[in-house]
Short mmCIF file of C-alpha atoms and ligand atoms in Angstrom, two decimals:
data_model
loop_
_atom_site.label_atom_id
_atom_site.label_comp_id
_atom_site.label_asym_id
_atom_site.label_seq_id
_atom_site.Cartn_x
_atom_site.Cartn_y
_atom_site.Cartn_z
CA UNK A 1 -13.98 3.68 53.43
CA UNK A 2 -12.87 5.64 50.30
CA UNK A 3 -9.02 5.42 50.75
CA UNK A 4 -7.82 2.77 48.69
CA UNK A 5 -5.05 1.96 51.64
CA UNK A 6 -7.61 1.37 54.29
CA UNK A 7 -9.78 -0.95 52.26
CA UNK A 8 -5.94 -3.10 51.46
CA UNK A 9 -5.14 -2.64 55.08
CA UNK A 10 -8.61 -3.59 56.55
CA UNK A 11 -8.62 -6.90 54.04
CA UNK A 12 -5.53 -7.31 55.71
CA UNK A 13 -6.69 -7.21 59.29
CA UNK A 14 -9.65 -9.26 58.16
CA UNK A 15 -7.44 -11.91 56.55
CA UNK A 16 -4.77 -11.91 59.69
CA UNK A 17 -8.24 -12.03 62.09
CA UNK A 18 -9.55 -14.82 60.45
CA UNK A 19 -6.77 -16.91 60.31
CA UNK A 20 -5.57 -16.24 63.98
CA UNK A 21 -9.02 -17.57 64.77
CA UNK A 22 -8.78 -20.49 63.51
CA UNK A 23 -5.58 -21.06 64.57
CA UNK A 24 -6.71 -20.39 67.76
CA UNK A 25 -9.42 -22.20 68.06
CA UNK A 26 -7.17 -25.43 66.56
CA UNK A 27 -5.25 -25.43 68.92
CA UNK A 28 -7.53 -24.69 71.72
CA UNK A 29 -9.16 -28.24 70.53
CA UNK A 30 -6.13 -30.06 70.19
CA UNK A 31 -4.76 -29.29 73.12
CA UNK A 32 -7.84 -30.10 75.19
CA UNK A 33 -8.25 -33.51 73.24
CA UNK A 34 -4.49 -34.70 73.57
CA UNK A 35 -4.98 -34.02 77.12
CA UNK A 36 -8.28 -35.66 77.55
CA UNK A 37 -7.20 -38.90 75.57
CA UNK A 38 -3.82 -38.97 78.29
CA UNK A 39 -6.23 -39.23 81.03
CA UNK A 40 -8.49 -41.91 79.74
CA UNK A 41 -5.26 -43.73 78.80
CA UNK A 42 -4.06 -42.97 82.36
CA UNK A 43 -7.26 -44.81 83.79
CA UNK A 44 -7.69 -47.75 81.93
CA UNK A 45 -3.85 -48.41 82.01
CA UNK A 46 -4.02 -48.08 86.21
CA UNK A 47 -7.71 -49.90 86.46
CA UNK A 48 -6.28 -52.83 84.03
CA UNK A 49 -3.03 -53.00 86.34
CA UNK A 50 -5.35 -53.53 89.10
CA UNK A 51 -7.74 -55.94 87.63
CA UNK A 52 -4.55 -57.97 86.31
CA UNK A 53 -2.94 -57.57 89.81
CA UNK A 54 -6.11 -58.60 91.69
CA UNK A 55 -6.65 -61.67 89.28
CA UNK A 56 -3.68 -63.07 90.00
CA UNK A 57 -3.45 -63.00 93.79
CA UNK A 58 -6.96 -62.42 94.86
CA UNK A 59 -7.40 -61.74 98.10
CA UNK A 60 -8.96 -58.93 100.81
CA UNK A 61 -5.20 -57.55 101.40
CA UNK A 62 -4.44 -57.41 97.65
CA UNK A 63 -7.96 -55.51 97.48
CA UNK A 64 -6.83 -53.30 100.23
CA UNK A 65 -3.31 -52.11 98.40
CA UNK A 66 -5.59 -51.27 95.12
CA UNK A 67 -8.09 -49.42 97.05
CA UNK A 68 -5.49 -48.32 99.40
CA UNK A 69 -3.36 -46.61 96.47
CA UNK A 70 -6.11 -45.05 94.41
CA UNK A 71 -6.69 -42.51 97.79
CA UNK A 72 -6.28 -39.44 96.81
CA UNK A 73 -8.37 -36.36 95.57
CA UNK A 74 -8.61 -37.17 91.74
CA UNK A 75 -9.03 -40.91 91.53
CA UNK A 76 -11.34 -43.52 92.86
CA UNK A 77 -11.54 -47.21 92.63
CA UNK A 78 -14.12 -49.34 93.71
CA UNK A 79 -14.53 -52.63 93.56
CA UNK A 80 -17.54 -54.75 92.85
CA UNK A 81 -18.46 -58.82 92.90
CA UNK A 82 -20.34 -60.83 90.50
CA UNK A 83 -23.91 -59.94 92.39
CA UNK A 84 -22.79 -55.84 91.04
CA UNK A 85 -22.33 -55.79 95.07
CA UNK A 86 -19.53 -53.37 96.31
CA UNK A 87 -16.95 -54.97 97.68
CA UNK A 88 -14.10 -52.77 98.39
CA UNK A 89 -14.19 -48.62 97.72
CA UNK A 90 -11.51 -45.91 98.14
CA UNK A 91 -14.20 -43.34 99.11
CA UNK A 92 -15.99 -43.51 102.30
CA UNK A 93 -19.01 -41.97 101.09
CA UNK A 94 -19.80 -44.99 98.59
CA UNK A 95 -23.34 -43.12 97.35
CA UNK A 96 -21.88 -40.72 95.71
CA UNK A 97 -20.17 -43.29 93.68
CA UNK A 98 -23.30 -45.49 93.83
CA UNK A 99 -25.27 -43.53 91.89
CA UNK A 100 -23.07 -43.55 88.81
CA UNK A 101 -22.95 -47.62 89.34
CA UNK A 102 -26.25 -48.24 87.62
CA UNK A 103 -24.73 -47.71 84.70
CA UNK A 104 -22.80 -51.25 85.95
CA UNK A 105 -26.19 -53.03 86.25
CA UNK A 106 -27.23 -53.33 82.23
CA UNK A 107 -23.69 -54.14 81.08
CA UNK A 108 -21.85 -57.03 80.26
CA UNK A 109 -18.47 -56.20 80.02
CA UNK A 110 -15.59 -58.36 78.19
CA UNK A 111 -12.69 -55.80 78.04
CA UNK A 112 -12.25 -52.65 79.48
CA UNK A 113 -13.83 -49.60 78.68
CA UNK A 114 -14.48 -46.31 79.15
CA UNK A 115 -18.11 -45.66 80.36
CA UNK A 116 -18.51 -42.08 80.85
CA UNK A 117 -16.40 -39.64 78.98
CA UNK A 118 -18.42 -36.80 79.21
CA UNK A 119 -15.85 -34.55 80.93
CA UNK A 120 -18.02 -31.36 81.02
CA UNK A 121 -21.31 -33.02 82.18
CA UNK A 122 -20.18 -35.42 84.69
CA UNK A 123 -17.82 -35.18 87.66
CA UNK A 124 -15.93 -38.36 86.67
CA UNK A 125 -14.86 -39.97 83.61
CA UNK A 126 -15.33 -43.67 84.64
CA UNK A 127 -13.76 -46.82 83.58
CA UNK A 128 -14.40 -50.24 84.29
CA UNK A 129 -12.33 -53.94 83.92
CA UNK A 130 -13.85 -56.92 84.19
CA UNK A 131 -12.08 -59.87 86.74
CA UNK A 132 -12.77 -63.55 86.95
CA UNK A 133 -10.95 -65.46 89.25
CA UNK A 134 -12.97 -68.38 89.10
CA UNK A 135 -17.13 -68.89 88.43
CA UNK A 136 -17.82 -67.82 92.24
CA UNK A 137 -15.84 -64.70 92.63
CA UNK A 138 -15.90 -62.55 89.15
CA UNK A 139 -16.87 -58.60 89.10
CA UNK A 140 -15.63 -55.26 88.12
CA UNK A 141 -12.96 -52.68 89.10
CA UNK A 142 -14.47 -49.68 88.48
CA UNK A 143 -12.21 -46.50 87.97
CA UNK A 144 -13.43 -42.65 88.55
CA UNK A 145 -10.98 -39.88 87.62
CA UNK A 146 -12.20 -36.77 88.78
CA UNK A 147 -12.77 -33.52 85.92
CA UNK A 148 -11.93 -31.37 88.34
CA UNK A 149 -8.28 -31.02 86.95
CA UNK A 150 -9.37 -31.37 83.35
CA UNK A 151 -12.26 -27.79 83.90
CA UNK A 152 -9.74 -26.24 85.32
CA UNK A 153 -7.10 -26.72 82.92
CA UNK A 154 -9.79 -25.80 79.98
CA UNK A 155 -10.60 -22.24 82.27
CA UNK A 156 -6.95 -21.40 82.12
CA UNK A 157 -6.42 -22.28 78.71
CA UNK A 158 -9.59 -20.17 77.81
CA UNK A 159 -7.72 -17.20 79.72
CA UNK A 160 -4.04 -17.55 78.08
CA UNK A 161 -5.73 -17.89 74.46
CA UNK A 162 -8.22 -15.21 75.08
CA UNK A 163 -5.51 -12.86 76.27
CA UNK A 164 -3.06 -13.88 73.31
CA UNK A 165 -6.23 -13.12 70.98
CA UNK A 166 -7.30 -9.85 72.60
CA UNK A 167 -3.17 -8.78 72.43
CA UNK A 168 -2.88 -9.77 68.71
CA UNK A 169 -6.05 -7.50 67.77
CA UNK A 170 -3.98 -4.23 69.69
CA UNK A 171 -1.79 -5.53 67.80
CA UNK A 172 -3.04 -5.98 64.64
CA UNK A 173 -5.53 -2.64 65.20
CA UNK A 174 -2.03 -0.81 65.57
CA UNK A 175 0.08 -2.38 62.27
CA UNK A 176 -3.19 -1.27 60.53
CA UNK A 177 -3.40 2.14 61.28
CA UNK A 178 0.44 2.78 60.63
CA UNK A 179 -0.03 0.70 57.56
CA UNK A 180 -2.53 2.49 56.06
CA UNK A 181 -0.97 5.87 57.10
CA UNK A 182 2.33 4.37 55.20
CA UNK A 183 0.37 4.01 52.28
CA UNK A 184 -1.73 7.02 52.59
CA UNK A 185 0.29 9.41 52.71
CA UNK A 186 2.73 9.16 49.32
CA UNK A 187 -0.63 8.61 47.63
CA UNK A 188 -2.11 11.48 48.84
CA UNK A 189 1.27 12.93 48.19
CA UNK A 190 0.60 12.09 44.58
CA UNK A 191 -2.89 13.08 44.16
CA UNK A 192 -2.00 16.36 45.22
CA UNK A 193 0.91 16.10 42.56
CA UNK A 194 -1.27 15.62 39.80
CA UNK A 195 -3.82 18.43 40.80
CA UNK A 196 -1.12 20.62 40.51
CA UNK A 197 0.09 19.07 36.99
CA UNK A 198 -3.67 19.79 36.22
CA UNK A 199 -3.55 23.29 37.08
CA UNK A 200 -0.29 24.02 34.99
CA UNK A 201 1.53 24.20 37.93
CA UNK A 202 4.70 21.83 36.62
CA UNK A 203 7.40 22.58 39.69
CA UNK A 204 6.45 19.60 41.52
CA UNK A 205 8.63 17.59 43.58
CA UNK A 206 7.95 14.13 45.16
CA UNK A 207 10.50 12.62 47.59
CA UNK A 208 12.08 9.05 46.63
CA UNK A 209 9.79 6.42 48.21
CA UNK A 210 11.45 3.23 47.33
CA UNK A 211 11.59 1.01 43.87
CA UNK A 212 8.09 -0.70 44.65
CA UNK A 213 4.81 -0.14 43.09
CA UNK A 214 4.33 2.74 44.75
CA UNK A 215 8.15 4.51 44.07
CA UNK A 216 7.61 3.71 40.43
CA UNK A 217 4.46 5.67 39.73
CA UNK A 218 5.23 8.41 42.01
CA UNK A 219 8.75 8.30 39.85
CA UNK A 220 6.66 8.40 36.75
CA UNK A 221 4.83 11.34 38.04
CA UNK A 222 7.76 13.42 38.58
CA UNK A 223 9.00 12.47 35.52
CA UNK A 224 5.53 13.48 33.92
CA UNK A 225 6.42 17.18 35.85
CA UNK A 226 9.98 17.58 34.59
CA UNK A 227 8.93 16.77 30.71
CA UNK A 228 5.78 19.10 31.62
CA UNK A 229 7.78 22.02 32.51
CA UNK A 230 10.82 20.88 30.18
CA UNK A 231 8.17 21.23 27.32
CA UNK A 232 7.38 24.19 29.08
CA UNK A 233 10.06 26.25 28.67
CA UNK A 234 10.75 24.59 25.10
CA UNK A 235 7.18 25.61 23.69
CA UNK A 236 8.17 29.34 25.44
CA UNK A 237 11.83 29.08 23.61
CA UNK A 238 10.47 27.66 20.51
CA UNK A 239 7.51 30.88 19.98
CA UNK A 240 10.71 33.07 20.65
CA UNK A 241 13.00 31.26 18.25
CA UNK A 242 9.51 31.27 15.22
CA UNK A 243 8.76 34.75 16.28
CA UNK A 244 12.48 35.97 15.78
CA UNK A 245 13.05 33.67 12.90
CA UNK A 246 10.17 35.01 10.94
CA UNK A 247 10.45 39.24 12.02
CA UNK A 248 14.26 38.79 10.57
CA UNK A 249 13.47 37.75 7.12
CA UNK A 250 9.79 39.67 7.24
CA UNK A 251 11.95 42.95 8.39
CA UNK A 252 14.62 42.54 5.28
CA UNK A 253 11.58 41.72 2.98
CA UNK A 254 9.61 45.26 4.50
CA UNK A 255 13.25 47.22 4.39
CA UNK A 256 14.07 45.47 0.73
CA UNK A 257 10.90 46.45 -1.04
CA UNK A 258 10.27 49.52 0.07
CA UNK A 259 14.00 50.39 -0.82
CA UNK A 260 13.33 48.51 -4.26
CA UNK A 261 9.97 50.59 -4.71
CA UNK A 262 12.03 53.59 -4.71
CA UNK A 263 12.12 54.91 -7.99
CA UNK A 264 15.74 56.51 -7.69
CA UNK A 265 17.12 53.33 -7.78
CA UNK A 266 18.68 51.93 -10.54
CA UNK A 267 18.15 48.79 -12.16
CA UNK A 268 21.31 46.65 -11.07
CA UNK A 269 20.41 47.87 -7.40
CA UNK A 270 16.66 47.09 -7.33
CA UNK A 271 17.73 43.47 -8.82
CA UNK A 272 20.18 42.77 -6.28
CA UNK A 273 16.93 43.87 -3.62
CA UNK A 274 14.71 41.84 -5.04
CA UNK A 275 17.09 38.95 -5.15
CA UNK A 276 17.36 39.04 -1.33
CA UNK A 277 13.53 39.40 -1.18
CA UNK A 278 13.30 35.91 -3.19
CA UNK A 279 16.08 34.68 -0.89
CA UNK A 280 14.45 35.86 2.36
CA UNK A 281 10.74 34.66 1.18
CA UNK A 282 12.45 31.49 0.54
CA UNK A 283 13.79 30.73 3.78
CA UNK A 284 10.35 31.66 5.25
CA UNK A 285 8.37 29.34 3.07
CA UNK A 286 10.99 26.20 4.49
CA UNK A 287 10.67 27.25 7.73
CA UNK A 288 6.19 27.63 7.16
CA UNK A 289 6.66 24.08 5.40
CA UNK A 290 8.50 22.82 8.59
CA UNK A 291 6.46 24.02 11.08
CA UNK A 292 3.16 22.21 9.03
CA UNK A 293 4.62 19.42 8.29
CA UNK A 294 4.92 19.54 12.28
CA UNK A 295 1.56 20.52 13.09
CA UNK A 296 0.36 17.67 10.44
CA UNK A 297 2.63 15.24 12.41
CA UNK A 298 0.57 16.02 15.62
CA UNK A 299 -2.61 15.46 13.69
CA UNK A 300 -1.67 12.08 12.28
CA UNK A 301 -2.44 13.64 8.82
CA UNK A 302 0.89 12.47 7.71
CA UNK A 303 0.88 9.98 4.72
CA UNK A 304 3.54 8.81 2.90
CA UNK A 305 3.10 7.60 -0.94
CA UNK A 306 5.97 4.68 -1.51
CA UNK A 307 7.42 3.86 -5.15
CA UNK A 308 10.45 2.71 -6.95
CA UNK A 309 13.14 4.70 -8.11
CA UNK A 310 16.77 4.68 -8.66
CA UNK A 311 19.28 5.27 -6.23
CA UNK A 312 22.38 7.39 -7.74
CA UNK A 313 20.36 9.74 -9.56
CA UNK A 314 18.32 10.89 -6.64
CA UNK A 315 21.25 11.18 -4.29
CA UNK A 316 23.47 12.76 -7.33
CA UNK A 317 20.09 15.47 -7.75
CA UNK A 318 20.27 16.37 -3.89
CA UNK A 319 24.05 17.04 -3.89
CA UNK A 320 23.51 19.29 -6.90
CA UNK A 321 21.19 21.34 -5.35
CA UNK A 322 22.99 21.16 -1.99
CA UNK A 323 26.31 21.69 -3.00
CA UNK A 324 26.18 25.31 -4.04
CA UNK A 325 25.64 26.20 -0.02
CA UNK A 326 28.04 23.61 0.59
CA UNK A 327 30.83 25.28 -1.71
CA UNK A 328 29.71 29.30 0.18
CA UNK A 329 30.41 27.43 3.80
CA UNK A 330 33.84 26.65 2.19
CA UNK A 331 32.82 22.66 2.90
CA UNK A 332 33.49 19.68 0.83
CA UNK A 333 30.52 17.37 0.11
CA UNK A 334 31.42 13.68 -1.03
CA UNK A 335 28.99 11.23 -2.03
CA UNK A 336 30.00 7.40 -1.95
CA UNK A 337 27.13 5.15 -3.60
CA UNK A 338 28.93 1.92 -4.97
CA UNK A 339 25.93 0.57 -6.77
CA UNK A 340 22.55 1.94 -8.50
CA UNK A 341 19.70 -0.16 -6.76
CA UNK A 342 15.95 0.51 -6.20
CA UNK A 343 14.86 2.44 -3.88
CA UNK A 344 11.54 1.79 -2.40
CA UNK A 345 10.08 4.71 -0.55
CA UNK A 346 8.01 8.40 -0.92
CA UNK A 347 11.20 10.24 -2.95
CA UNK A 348 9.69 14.10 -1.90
CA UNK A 349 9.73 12.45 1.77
CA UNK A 350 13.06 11.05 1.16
CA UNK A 351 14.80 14.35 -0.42
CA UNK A 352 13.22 15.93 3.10
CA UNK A 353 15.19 13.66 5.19
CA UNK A 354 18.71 13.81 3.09
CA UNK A 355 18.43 17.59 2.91
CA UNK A 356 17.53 18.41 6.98
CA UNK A 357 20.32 15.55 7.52
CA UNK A 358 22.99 17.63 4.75
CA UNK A 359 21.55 20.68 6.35
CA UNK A 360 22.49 20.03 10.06
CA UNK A 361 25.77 18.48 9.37
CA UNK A 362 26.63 21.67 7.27
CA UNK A 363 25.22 23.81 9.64
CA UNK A 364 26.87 22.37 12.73
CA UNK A 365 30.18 22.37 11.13
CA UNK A 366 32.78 24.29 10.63
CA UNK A 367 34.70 25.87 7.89
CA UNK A 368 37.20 23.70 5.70
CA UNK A 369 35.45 20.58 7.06
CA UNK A 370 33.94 17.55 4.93
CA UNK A 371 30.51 16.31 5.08
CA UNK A 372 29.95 12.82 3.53
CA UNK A 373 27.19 10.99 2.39
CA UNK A 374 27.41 7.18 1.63
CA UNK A 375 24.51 5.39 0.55
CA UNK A 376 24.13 1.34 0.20
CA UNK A 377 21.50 -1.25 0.01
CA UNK A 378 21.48 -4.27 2.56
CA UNK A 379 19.53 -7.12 3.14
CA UNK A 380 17.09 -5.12 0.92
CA UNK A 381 16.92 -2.34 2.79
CA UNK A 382 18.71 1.17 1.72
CA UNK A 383 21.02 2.67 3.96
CA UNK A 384 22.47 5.81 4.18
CA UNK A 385 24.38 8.07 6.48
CA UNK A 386 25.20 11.62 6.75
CA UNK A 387 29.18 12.08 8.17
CA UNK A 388 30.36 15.23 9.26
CA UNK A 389 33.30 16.35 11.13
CA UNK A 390 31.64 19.14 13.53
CA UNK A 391 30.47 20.25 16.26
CA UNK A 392 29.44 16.93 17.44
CA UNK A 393 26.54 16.66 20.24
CA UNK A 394 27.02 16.26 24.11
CA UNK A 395 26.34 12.71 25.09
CA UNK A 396 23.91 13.57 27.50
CA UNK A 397 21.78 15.17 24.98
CA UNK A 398 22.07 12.63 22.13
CA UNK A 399 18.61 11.04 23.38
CA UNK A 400 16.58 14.30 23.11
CA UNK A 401 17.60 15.57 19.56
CA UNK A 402 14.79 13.88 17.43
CA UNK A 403 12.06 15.37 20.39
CA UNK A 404 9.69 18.01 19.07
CA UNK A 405 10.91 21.37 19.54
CA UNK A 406 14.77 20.20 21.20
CA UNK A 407 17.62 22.20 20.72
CA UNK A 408 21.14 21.50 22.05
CA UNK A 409 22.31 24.45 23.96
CA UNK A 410 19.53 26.76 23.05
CA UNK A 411 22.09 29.55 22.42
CA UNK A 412 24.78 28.00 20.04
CA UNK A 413 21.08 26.40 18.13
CA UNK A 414 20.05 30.39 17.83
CA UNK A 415 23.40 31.39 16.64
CA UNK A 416 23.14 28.10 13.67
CA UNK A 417 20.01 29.53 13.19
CA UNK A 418 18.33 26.05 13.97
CA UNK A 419 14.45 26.20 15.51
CA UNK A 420 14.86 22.35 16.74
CA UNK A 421 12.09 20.87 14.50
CA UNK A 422 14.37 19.62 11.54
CA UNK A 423 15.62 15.87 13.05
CA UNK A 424 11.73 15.25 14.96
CA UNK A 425 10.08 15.77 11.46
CA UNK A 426 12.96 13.26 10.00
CA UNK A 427 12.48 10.85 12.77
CA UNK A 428 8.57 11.05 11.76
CA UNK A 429 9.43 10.61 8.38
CA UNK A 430 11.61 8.26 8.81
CA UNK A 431 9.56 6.40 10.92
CA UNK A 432 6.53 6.56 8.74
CA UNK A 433 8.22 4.52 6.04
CA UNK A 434 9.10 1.82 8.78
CA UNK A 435 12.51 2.57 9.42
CA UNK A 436 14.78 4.04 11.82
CA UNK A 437 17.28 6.32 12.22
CA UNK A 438 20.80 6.50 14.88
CA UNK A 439 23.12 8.58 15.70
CA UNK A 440 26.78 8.58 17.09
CA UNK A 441 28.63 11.74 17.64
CA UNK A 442 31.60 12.59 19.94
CA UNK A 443 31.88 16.36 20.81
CA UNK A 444 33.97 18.55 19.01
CA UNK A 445 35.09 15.69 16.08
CA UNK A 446 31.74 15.04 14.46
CA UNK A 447 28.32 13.29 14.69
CA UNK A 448 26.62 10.64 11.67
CA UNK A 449 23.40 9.97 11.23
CA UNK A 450 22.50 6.82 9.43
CA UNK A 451 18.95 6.31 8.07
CA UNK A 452 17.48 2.47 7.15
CA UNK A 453 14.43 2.21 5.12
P1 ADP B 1 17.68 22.65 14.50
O1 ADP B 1 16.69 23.26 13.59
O2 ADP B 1 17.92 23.41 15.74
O3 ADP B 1 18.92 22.23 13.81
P2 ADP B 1 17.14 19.85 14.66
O4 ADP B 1 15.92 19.14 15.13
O5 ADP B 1 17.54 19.66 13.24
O6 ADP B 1 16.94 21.35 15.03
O7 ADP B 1 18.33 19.40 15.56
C1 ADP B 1 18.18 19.32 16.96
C2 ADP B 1 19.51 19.64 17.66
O8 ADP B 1 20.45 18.61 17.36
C3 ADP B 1 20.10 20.92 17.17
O9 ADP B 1 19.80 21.95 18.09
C4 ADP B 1 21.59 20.67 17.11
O10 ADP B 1 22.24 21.23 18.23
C5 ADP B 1 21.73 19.16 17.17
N1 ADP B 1 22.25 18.62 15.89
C6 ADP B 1 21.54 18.14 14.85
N2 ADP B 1 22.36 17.72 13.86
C7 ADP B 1 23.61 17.94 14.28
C8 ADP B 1 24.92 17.71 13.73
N3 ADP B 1 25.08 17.15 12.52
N4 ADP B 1 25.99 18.07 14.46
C9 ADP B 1 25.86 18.60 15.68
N5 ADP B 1 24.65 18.84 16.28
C10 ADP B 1 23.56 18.52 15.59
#
């Protein structure tokens, strides 16, 4: 029994079984005893009308009506004087009632009282009630109630409840085996799933089972395929994008230097070479730094050194470097910082984050556009946010931006030249200083990012 739904559905059976036995059985009892206690009421209520009947008008006639009115097949009366002598019976054939009378002979009875009421022994459950009419004439009316009736209602109560009990176990024999085949079969559904997923087989697709247990993890397992295959095809898109981003600058740098090696050319010409050489190399080395500051990030090799330093001056140093590139893009960069406060984080980190944020916003924008950056300090915390007025990002895209290796519309990223690791190393970076970092944007007027640390 290895399949985790037929152990559940077995305890199950066992559990149902169990119960229905005892309920069984209950009420087996009860029944039984209810009816047993009627009839022993039934006999001493009929012998103690007698006896009361007899003591007050106590003669051979009234004897006759009692005996005369207990004739029929379950009941017997006899009746018996103060010498234990019977005087009066309903059943002609007195010794078969005579030998349950010795019982009689050793008693001394007050009240009445049941004397035998072993139903499944004896053939009669007997009761007997004292009379005294006066000191000469005193005895008992003895009552037998045959257990006939009360065997044969037990056999046919052993029937109906053994039937119901035999029926319940089909039953219950045939809710297990659709149960467990219920719950086999999106498990085994699954486990086949995740040997695929194993494999590196991602293209796996589990129908909707329902919002239980069950639905959720087989949910979570397709979701586990789709990001599998998603990362896929990003990992494939992203070697592409390094491989093409590093043979463009590598094939200037080749073209450049052997052209500036040349010893025709003159000296304004073989500057101007070597000046894209720098620029290329330069451009390699951020995308290199990138791409191991990633790698770093997956190692958890990432630290982050926190001091004090002043606000303006390291947010008027990045604009100055940034703003040359802002200025060739033909965009305006303004800078709003209403106070100088302290700044308490790693500042090489921190010029990381502003630049890939000033980067994006200048690369995802167009021409004649403004980018601003406004920087505050609240509740102790500095704030700052990167405004542009480009491109913007599609809303259903907005949650996968800061993922490893994402690009928004892989083609228009190509054509900005992005590789999709900028805003996941800021989000690391970000988040290694213990803040956080949003993001609105509407599409086509402009996205802004806003940093807290
Ligand atoms: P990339 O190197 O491609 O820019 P990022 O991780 O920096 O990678 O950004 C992820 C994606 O988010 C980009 O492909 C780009 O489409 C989108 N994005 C980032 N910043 C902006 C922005 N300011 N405006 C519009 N889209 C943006």
């Amino acid at each position: 029994m290895n399949r985790i739904s037929t152990k559940v559905t077995a305890y199950f059976f066992i559990a149902v079984l169990i119960m229905e036995s005892f309920l069984i059985f209950y009420l087996h009892r009860n029944i039984i005893n209810t009816r047993i206690q009627e009839e022993f009421s039934r006999l001493l209520a009929s012998g103690s009308n007698h006896r009361d009947v007899l003591v007050e008008n106590y003669s051979d006639t009234t004897m006759k009506h009692i005996v005369l009115m207990e004739k029929n097949e379950d009941r017997e009366v006899i009746i018996t004087d103060n010498n234990g002598k019977i005087i009066r019976s309903s059943e002609e054939n007195i010794a078969s009632l005579e030998e349950l009378l010795p019982l009689l002979k050793d008693i001394n009875l007050k009240n009445d009282e049941i004397l035998v009421s072993d139903w499944k022994e004896s053939p009669y459950i007997i009761s007997a009630h004292p009379y005294e009419v006066d000191t000469k004439q005193s005895g008992y009316i003895v009552m037998f109630q045959s257990t006939h009736s009360i065997k044969q209602l037990v056999e046919k109560l052993n029937v109906h409840f053994g039937m119901a009990g035999g029926t319940s176990v089909v039953l219950l024999l045939i809710i297990y085996s659709s149960l467990s085949k219920i719950l086999t079969r999106p498990l085994i559904r699954m486990k086949e799933a995740t040997e695929k997923l194993s494999k590196g087989e991602f293209d796996v697709i589990l129908p909707y089972i329902g919002k239980d247990e069950l639905g959720d993890l087989s949910g979570s397992i397709q979701k586990l395929a789709n990001d599998l295959e998603r990362l896929k095809t990003e990992r494939n898109e992203f070697l592409a994008s390094i491989a093409h981003e590093l043979s463009t600058p590598l094939t200037y740098l080749i073209g450049y230097s052997k052209i500036a090696m040349r010893k025709e050319v003159g000296e304004k010409e073989r500057e101007h070479y070597l000046a894209i050489i720098a620029e290329e190399s330069d451009r390699m080395k951020e995308l290199i730094k990138n791409l191991l500051d990633l790698a770093k990030m997956d190692e958890n090799t990432f630290t982050v050194t926190k001091g004090y330093f002043e606000a303006r001056p390291f947010f008027e140093n990045i604009i100055k470097l940034v703003d040359p590139s802002f200025e060739l893009k033909k965009q305006k960069l303004h800078f709003v910082c209403d106070s100088n406060f302290q700044v308490h984080a790693d500042s090489l980190r921190m010029e990381q984050i502003v630049l890939n944020l000033l980067d994006n916003a200048m690369k995802y924008s167009k021409e004649n556009t403004i980018v601003t950056l406004e920087v505050q300090k609240k509740d102790n915390k500095t704030i700052f946010s990167v405004m542009d007025n480009g491109i913007g990002i599609p809303s259903d895209e907005i949650d996968f931006i800061f993922e490893k290796l994402y690009r928004v519309e892989k083609s228009r990223s190509r054509s900005f030249g992005g590789s999709g690791i900028g805003l996941s190393v800021v989000k690391e970076l970000v988040e290694a200083h213990g803040g956080n970092i949003e993001v609105r944007s509407t599409l086509g007027k402009g996205s802004t990012f806003t940093v807290t640390i």
